[in-house]
Every structure is written in structure tokens, then in C-alpha cells.
Amino acid sequence: MTYKKTDMTLWKRKRLKDQASFDIDPFWSGRIKALEDYSSECFRKNGELAPMALIGFATDEGVKRSAGRSGAAHGPLVIRRALANLAWHQQRDIYDAGDIWCEEEQLIIAQSQLAGHVARLLDIGLTPIILGGGLEVSWGSYQGASRHAFAGPSDVAIGIVSLGARLAMSEADPQPNAQSVFLQIAQYCKERNLDFPCYCLGLDEQVTSAEEFDRAEAYGVHWRLQQKCGEAFFPEIEQEIRCFLASLDYLYLSVSLDLFSIAAAPGVSAPSVFGLDARVGMGLLRLILHEAQRAEVPLLLVDIAECNPLEDPDGRTARLAAGLVYEIAKV
């Protein structure tokens, strides 16, 4: 069995003396709900945003296959624990939908399981935020999104905005892995005559091969290197995002924590010395979310990959991931 419900007691945190008298815990620890409590008939208060669901992808099998540092299988747990300590300012309900695990190196099964759960969450009116786990999460994420989106008209366009250091356009040789996921998606779309709008921001040229850049160009991928993602470039990026969103029906946002510098995110499979500062990366995320909202392109789903607590002794990478989730859930 690759799916496990979350033990909701892991959301509990030690309450400070000045918070002990509160009837309702005003932190995420007291506001997250179990998925079983959700009903599509739930009454939504005036001004309340559509509900979201957290689901963990507790595997790093794809990272191991691409020779990265293992440990991201424990990412969903530590991200939840970091979220539990954040104050609640969200105007929406958020549910915990459990975890997908990879057993006996059966990555394809785990990704298929994730796709099924993502599609189901979307079908019942929840926006999934998938907590990784390695970057191989993206194949399961996209499969789930496509099952939901293409259940209706086949001409809808799902655009991918990827924030990360890598294109993930390597060949799946000998097996699919963390660095082949976006090539897998591109090939899937080509085989079915679907559009593959993809915009990658924050790429590290030093870890991206010429072959990957060539493949990306052949599939029409747009990209921007990390040295051109600083705040001074935000006006350019804003215009590019507006043009990118103009022809989309849905947005799929994929965030790999290797986007950030090792100072902010040491706990990833391949830390980046020249990655983005945490404030710059958060600003980039806000810009994308704002432009999608302005363009009225629904945020279909989000995944956050590469949180590896075994390489994150003081928990800063988990706190960074939790901060990203917090920001996404505000929109």
C-alpha cells in the first residue's frame, strides 16, 4: 500500500503560556483539517477563498537514480512540522490529504498513485499542494492535473512555471528519474498532440548540460538563468509571465528548493552556491501568483520538491518550504 493517511497528532505543537487560554489555536497546528472532514457542500463564508489540500510525496527514489543526495522522502513530515508553528492568516480551509510512499523502488506505481489522488482532489474542488519528496513528484503531479483537466474539452492548455535550478530534461536512461520529469511531460504532450507551455526560471547553467538546453529549445521551453532573476529583472519577468499566461487555461506551479542558495536551502539533493536569496525567490513566487490572479488563470496545483531533512540540521530548508506554502495559501 503506497498511500497513508496523516496522523493528525503530528500537527500538534507546544503552546506558549500566553496562547494556552485561546479557545482555538491561532496557528496552523489548530486550523488544519483532516481530509475526511471535507465536503464539497461545505458552506464558504463571504470572501473566503477556495479550499486547498496538502498531500505528501514521500519518496526520493528518482533522486537516488540521478545520483543525488537521498533523504527527501522525509520532506513532507518536516514541512508539516514547520507549518504547524506558523500563525494562521489564511482566508481558506486547508486539509491534510495524507502521503504517497514509494515501496521497493516502485517509482512508477508511486507516481501513478499520486496522479490518482491529485485528480480526485481536483475533482472534488480542492487545490492540491504537493509536498516533496524529490523532483520526480512533477510527473505524478502533471498526470493528475491532466486527468482532471482533459476530462472535459481536450483543447485546454495547462501551463507549467518551474522555479528551480534544473531543466529536468535529461533522458530517462535507464529508468525515469528526478532529472527526466519535464522531458517525460514534454514527450507525453507531443504523443497526444497537446500543447506544452513551459517557462523555467532560476536555471543554473553550471549544472545544466548543452543537450538539455537543446531539448528544451526543441520543445519550445522558455527559460531564464538564475543570474537574470534578481529583483532588477522583475519588470522583464513580469512582462514575460503576462505573455506566457495569456493563452493558458490553467497554471501548474512547480518549485524545487534548489532554486535557493545554500544559505537558505542547504537541505536539497544538490545545494546551489549561487542560487537565489530567499527574499528574491519569495518575491518571484509572489509575482507569478499575482500575475496569474490578474490574468484570471486558475492555479490548478503546486508542488514543492527537494526538501531533504537529512542535510538540513537546523531545519531552515523545511522552514523555507513552509514559508512558500504559507504564501501560496494566502492567494
Coordinates of C-alpha atoms in Angstrom, one line a residue:
M1 CA 0.0 0.0 0.0
T2 CA 1.6 3.3 -1.1
Y3 CA -1.0 5.7 0.5
K4 CA -1.1 6.5 4.2
K5 CA -3.5 8.9 6.0
T6 CA -1.8 11.5 8.1
D7 CA -1.7 11.1 11.8
M8 CA -3.2 14.5 12.7
T9 CA -1.4 14.5 16.0
L10 CA 1.8 15.4 14.2
W11 CA 0.3 18.9 13.7
K12 CA 0.2 19.4 17.5
R13 CA 2.8 21.8 18.9
K14 CA 3.7 23.1 22.3
R15 CA 1.6 26.1 23.0
L16 CA 3.1 29.1 24.8
K17 CA 1.6 30.3 28.1
D18 CA 0.0 33.4 26.5
Q19 CA -1.7 31.1 24.0
A20 CA -3.0 28.5 26.4
S21 CA -6.2 30.3 27.1
F22 CA -7.2 30.5 23.4
D23 CA -10.3 28.5 22.5
I24 CA -8.9 28.0 19.0
D25 CA -5.2 27.6 18.4
P26 CA -4.4 30.6 16.1
F27 CA -1.6 28.7 14.4
W28 CA -1.6 26.2 11.5
S29 CA -1.5 23.5 14.2
G30 CA -5.0 24.3 15.2
R31 CA -6.5 25.1 11.8
I32 CA -5.5 22.2 9.5
K33 CA -8.3 19.7 9.0
A34 CA -8.3 16.0 8.1
L35 CA -9.4 15.3 4.5
E36 CA -12.3 13.2 5.9
D37 CA -13.8 16.4 7.3
Y38 CA -14.2 17.9 3.8
S39 CA -17.3 18.0 1.8
S40 CA -17.8 19.8 -1.5
E41 CA -21.1 21.0 0.0
C42 CA -19.3 22.9 2.8
F43 CA -20.5 26.4 3.3
R44 CA -18.0 29.0 2.3
K45 CA -18.1 32.4 4.1
N46 CA -18.3 35.6 2.1
G47 CA -14.8 36.5 0.9
E48 CA -13.4 33.1 1.8
L49 CA -11.0 31.5 -0.8
A50 CA -11.4 28.1 -2.3
P51 CA -10.1 25.3 -0.1
M52 CA -6.7 23.6 -0.6
A53 CA -5.3 20.2 0.3
L54 CA -1.7 19.2 1.3
I55 CA -0.6 15.8 0.1
G56 CA 2.9 14.4 0.7
F57 CA 5.0 12.6 -1.9
A58 CA 7.3 10.8 0.5
T59 CA 9.9 9.4 -1.9
D60 CA 13.3 10.2 -3.2
E61 CA 13.8 7.2 -5.5
G62 CA 14.1 9.4 -8.5
V63 CA 16.8 11.4 -6.7
K64 CA 18.7 8.2 -6.0
R65 CA 18.5 7.2 -9.6
S66 CA 20.0 10.5 -10.7
A67 CA 22.8 10.2 -8.1
G68 CA 21.6 13.0 -5.8
R69 CA 21.7 13.0 -2.0
S70 CA 18.9 10.9 -0.6
G71 CA 16.7 11.9 2.3
A72 CA 13.8 13.9 0.6
A73 CA 11.4 11.1 1.4
H74 CA 11.2 12.6 4.9
G75 CA 10.4 16.1 3.5
P76 CA 6.6 16.1 3.8
L77 CA 6.9 15.3 7.6
V78 CA 9.3 18.2 8.4
I79 CA 7.4 20.7 6.2
R80 CA 4.2 19.9 8.1
R81 CA 6.0 20.4 11.4
A82 CA 7.4 23.7 10.3
L83 CA 3.9 24.8 9.1
A84 CA 2.4 23.9 12.4
N85 CA 4.4 26.7 14.1
L86 CA 3.2 29.4 11.6
A87 CA 0.5 31.9 12.6
W88 CA -2.8 31.4 10.8
H89 CA -3.8 34.3 8.5
Q90 CA -5.3 32.3 5.6
Q91 CA -8.8 33.0 4.3
R92 CA -9.5 29.5 3.3
D93 CA -9.8 26.0 4.7
I94 CA -6.8 23.7 4.3
Y95 CA -7.0 19.9 4.6
D96 CA -4.3 17.3 5.0
A97 CA -4.8 14.5 2.4
G98 CA -2.0 12.2 3.6
D99 CA 1.1 10.8 1.9
I100 CA 2.1 8.7 -1.0
W101 CA 5.1 6.4 -0.3
C102 CA 7.3 4.6 -2.7
E103 CA 7.8 0.9 -1.8
E104 CA 10.5 -1.3 -3.1
E105 CA 11.8 1.2 -5.6
Q106 CA 8.4 1.1 -7.5
L107 CA 8.6 4.8 -8.5
I108 CA 6.1 4.5 -11.4
I109 CA 3.5 3.0 -9.1
A110 CA 4.0 5.8 -6.6
Q111 CA 3.7 8.4 -9.3
S112 CA 0.6 6.8 -10.6
Q113 CA -0.9 6.7 -7.1
L114 CA -0.1 10.4 -6.7
A115 CA -1.7 11.2 -10.0
G116 CA -4.9 9.5 -8.9
H117 CA -5.1 11.3 -5.6
V118 CA -4.3 14.7 -7.3
A119 CA -7.1 14.1 -9.9
R120 CA -9.5 13.2 -7.1
L121 CA -8.7 16.2 -5.0
L122 CA -9.2 18.5 -8.1
D123 CA -12.5 16.7 -9.0
I124 CA -13.9 17.4 -5.5
G125 CA -13.0 21.1 -5.6
L126 CA -9.6 21.1 -3.7
T127 CA -6.4 22.7 -5.0
P128 CA -3.5 20.3 -4.2
I129 CA -0.2 21.5 -2.8
I130 CA 2.1 18.5 -3.0
L131 CA 5.0 18.3 -0.5
G132 CA 8.1 16.5 -1.7
G133 CA 10.0 14.4 -1.9
G134 CA 12.3 14.5 -4.9
L135 CA 11.6 16.4 -8.2
E136 CA 10.2 13.2 -9.6
V137 CA 7.0 14.4 -7.9
S138 CA 6.3 16.5 -11.0
W139 CA 5.5 13.6 -13.3
G140 CA 2.8 12.4 -10.9
S141 CA 1.6 16.0 -10.4
Y142 CA 1.2 16.6 -14.1
Q143 CA -0.5 13.2 -14.7
G144 CA -3.1 14.0 -12.1
A145 CA -3.6 17.5 -13.4
S146 CA -4.1 16.2 -17.0
R147 CA -6.6 13.6 -15.9
H148 CA -8.7 16.3 -14.3
A149 CA -8.3 19.0 -16.9
F150 CA -8.7 16.8 -20.0
A151 CA -11.8 15.0 -18.6
G152 CA -13.7 17.9 -20.4
P153 CA -12.7 19.7 -23.5
S154 CA -9.4 18.4 -24.9
D155 CA -8.2 21.8 -26.1
V156 CA -7.4 23.2 -22.7
A157 CA -3.9 24.4 -22.0
I158 CA -2.0 23.6 -18.8
G159 CA 1.0 25.9 -18.5
I160 CA 3.9 24.9 -16.3
V161 CA 6.0 27.5 -14.5
S162 CA 9.0 25.8 -12.9
L163 CA 11.1 27.6 -10.3
G164 CA 14.3 25.6 -9.9
A165 CA 18.0 25.2 -10.8
R166 CA 17.5 22.5 -13.3
L167 CA 15.6 21.9 -16.5
A168 CA 15.0 18.2 -15.7
M169 CA 15.1 17.4 -19.4
S170 CA 17.5 14.5 -19.2
E171 CA 16.8 11.2 -20.9
A172 CA 15.1 8.6 -18.7
D173 CA 18.1 6.2 -19.1
P174 CA 17.9 3.5 -17.9
Q175 CA 14.9 4.5 -15.8
P176 CA 12.8 7.6 -15.2
N177 CA 14.4 9.8 -12.5
A178 CA 14.3 13.2 -10.9
Q179 CA 16.1 14.8 -13.8
S180 CA 13.9 13.4 -16.6
V181 CA 10.4 14.5 -15.4
F182 CA 9.9 17.6 -17.7
L183 CA 11.2 15.7 -20.7
Q184 CA 8.6 12.9 -19.8
I185 CA 5.9 15.6 -19.7
A186 CA 7.0 17.1 -23.0
Q187 CA 7.0 13.7 -24.7
Y188 CA 3.6 12.8 -23.2
C189 CA 2.2 16.1 -24.6
K190 CA 3.8 15.5 -28.0
E191 CA 2.4 12.0 -28.3
R192 CA -1.1 13.3 -27.6
N193 CA -0.8 16.4 -29.7
L194 CA -1.2 18.6 -26.6
D195 CA 0.5 22.0 -26.0
F196 CA 3.5 22.0 -23.7
P197 CA 3.8 25.6 -22.5
C198 CA 6.6 25.7 -20.0
Y199 CA 8.6 28.6 -18.5
C200 CA 11.6 27.8 -16.3
L201 CA 13.1 30.4 -14.0
G202 CA 16.2 30.3 -11.9
L203 CA 18.2 27.8 -14.0
D204 CA 21.8 27.1 -13.0
E205 CA 23.8 26.9 -16.2
Q206 CA 26.7 25.2 -14.4
V207 CA 24.5 22.1 -13.8
T208 CA 22.5 22.0 -17.0
S209 CA 24.0 20.3 -20.0
A210 CA 24.0 21.6 -23.5
E211 CA 21.9 18.6 -24.5
E212 CA 19.2 19.6 -22.0
F213 CA 19.2 23.2 -23.4
D214 CA 18.9 21.8 -26.9
R215 CA 16.0 19.5 -25.9
A216 CA 14.2 22.4 -24.1
E217 CA 14.6 24.6 -27.2
A218 CA 13.2 21.8 -29.4
Y219 CA 10.1 21.5 -27.2
G220 CA 9.6 25.3 -27.1
V221 CA 10.5 25.7 -23.4
H222 CA 11.2 29.3 -22.3
W223 CA 13.8 29.8 -19.6
R224 CA 15.7 32.4 -17.6
L225 CA 19.0 31.8 -15.9
Q226 CA 19.4 32.5 -12.2
Q227 CA 21.7 35.5 -12.7
K228 CA 18.8 37.2 -14.6
C229 CA 16.2 36.5 -11.9
G230 CA 17.2 39.2 -9.4
E231 CA 14.9 42.0 -8.4
A232 CA 16.3 44.3 -11.0
F233 CA 14.9 41.9 -13.6
F234 CA 11.4 41.7 -12.1
P235 CA 9.8 44.1 -14.6
E236 CA 11.1 42.0 -17.5
I237 CA 9.9 38.8 -15.8
E238 CA 6.5 40.3 -15.2
Q239 CA 6.1 41.1 -18.9
E240 CA 7.2 37.6 -19.9
I241 CA 4.9 36.0 -17.4
R242 CA 2.0 38.0 -18.7
C243 CA 2.7 36.9 -22.2
F244 CA 3.1 33.3 -21.1
L245 CA -0.2 33.3 -19.2
A246 CA -2.2 34.9 -22.0
S247 CA -3.0 31.6 -23.8
L248 CA -3.4 29.4 -20.7
D249 CA -6.5 27.9 -19.1
Y250 CA -4.7 26.6 -16.0
L251 CA -1.4 27.1 -14.2
Y252 CA 0.7 24.3 -12.7
L253 CA 3.5 25.8 -10.5
S254 CA 6.5 23.6 -9.7
V255 CA 9.0 24.8 -7.1
S256 CA 12.3 23.0 -6.5
L257 CA 14.1 24.2 -3.4
D258 CA 17.5 24.0 -5.2
L259 CA 16.3 27.4 -6.7
F260 CA 17.7 29.0 -3.5
S261 CA 21.2 29.4 -2.3
I262 CA 22.8 27.0 0.1
A263 CA 22.5 29.8 2.8
A264 CA 18.7 29.5 2.6
A265 CA 18.3 25.8 1.5
P266 CA 21.2 23.5 2.5
G267 CA 18.8 20.6 2.7
V268 CA 18.5 19.7 -1.0
S269 CA 19.9 16.9 -3.2
A270 CA 22.4 19.3 -4.8
P271 CA 22.9 22.6 -3.0
S272 CA 23.5 25.8 -5.0
V273 CA 26.2 28.2 -4.0
F274 CA 24.9 30.8 -6.5
G275 CA 21.2 30.2 -6.0
L276 CA 18.6 32.9 -5.2
D277 CA 18.4 34.7 -1.9
A278 CA 15.2 33.7 0.0
R279 CA 13.6 37.1 -0.3
V280 CA 14.3 37.3 -4.0
G281 CA 12.8 33.8 -4.6
M282 CA 9.8 34.6 -2.5
G283 CA 9.3 37.8 -4.5
L284 CA 9.5 35.8 -7.7
L285 CA 6.8 33.5 -6.4
R286 CA 4.5 36.4 -5.4
L287 CA 5.0 38.0 -8.8
I288 CA 3.9 34.8 -10.6
L289 CA 0.9 34.3 -8.3
H290 CA -0.2 37.9 -8.6
E291 CA 0.1 37.8 -12.4
A292 CA -1.9 34.6 -12.6
Q293 CA -4.6 36.1 -10.4
R294 CA -4.6 39.3 -12.6
A295 CA -4.9 37.2 -15.8
E296 CA -7.7 35.1 -14.2
V297 CA -5.7 31.9 -14.8
P298 CA -6.6 29.4 -12.1
L299 CA -3.8 27.9 -10.0
L300 CA -4.5 24.2 -10.7
L301 CA -1.9 22.8 -8.4
V302 CA 1.5 23.3 -6.8
D303 CA 4.4 21.0 -5.9
I304 CA 7.4 21.8 -3.7
A305 CA 10.3 19.4 -4.2
E306 CA 13.7 18.6 -2.8
C307 CA 13.2 19.2 1.0
N308 CA 15.8 16.8 2.4
P309 CA 15.9 17.0 6.3
L310 CA 18.9 14.6 6.5
E311 CA 21.0 17.5 5.0
D312 CA 19.1 20.2 6.9
P313 CA 20.3 20.0 10.6
D314 CA 18.8 23.3 11.8
G315 CA 15.6 22.9 9.7
R316 CA 16.0 26.1 7.7
T317 CA 15.1 24.4 4.3
A318 CA 11.9 23.0 5.9
R319 CA 11.0 26.4 7.2
L320 CA 11.7 27.9 3.8
A321 CA 9.4 25.3 2.2
A322 CA 6.7 26.1 4.9
G323 CA 7.0 29.8 4.1
L324 CA 6.4 29.1 0.4
V325 CA 3.3 27.0 1.3
Y326 CA 2.1 29.8 3.6
E327 CA 2.4 32.4 0.8
I328 CA 0.7 30.2 -1.8
A329 CA -2.2 29.6 0.6
K330 CA -2.8 33.3 1.0
V331 CA -3.6 33.9 -2.6

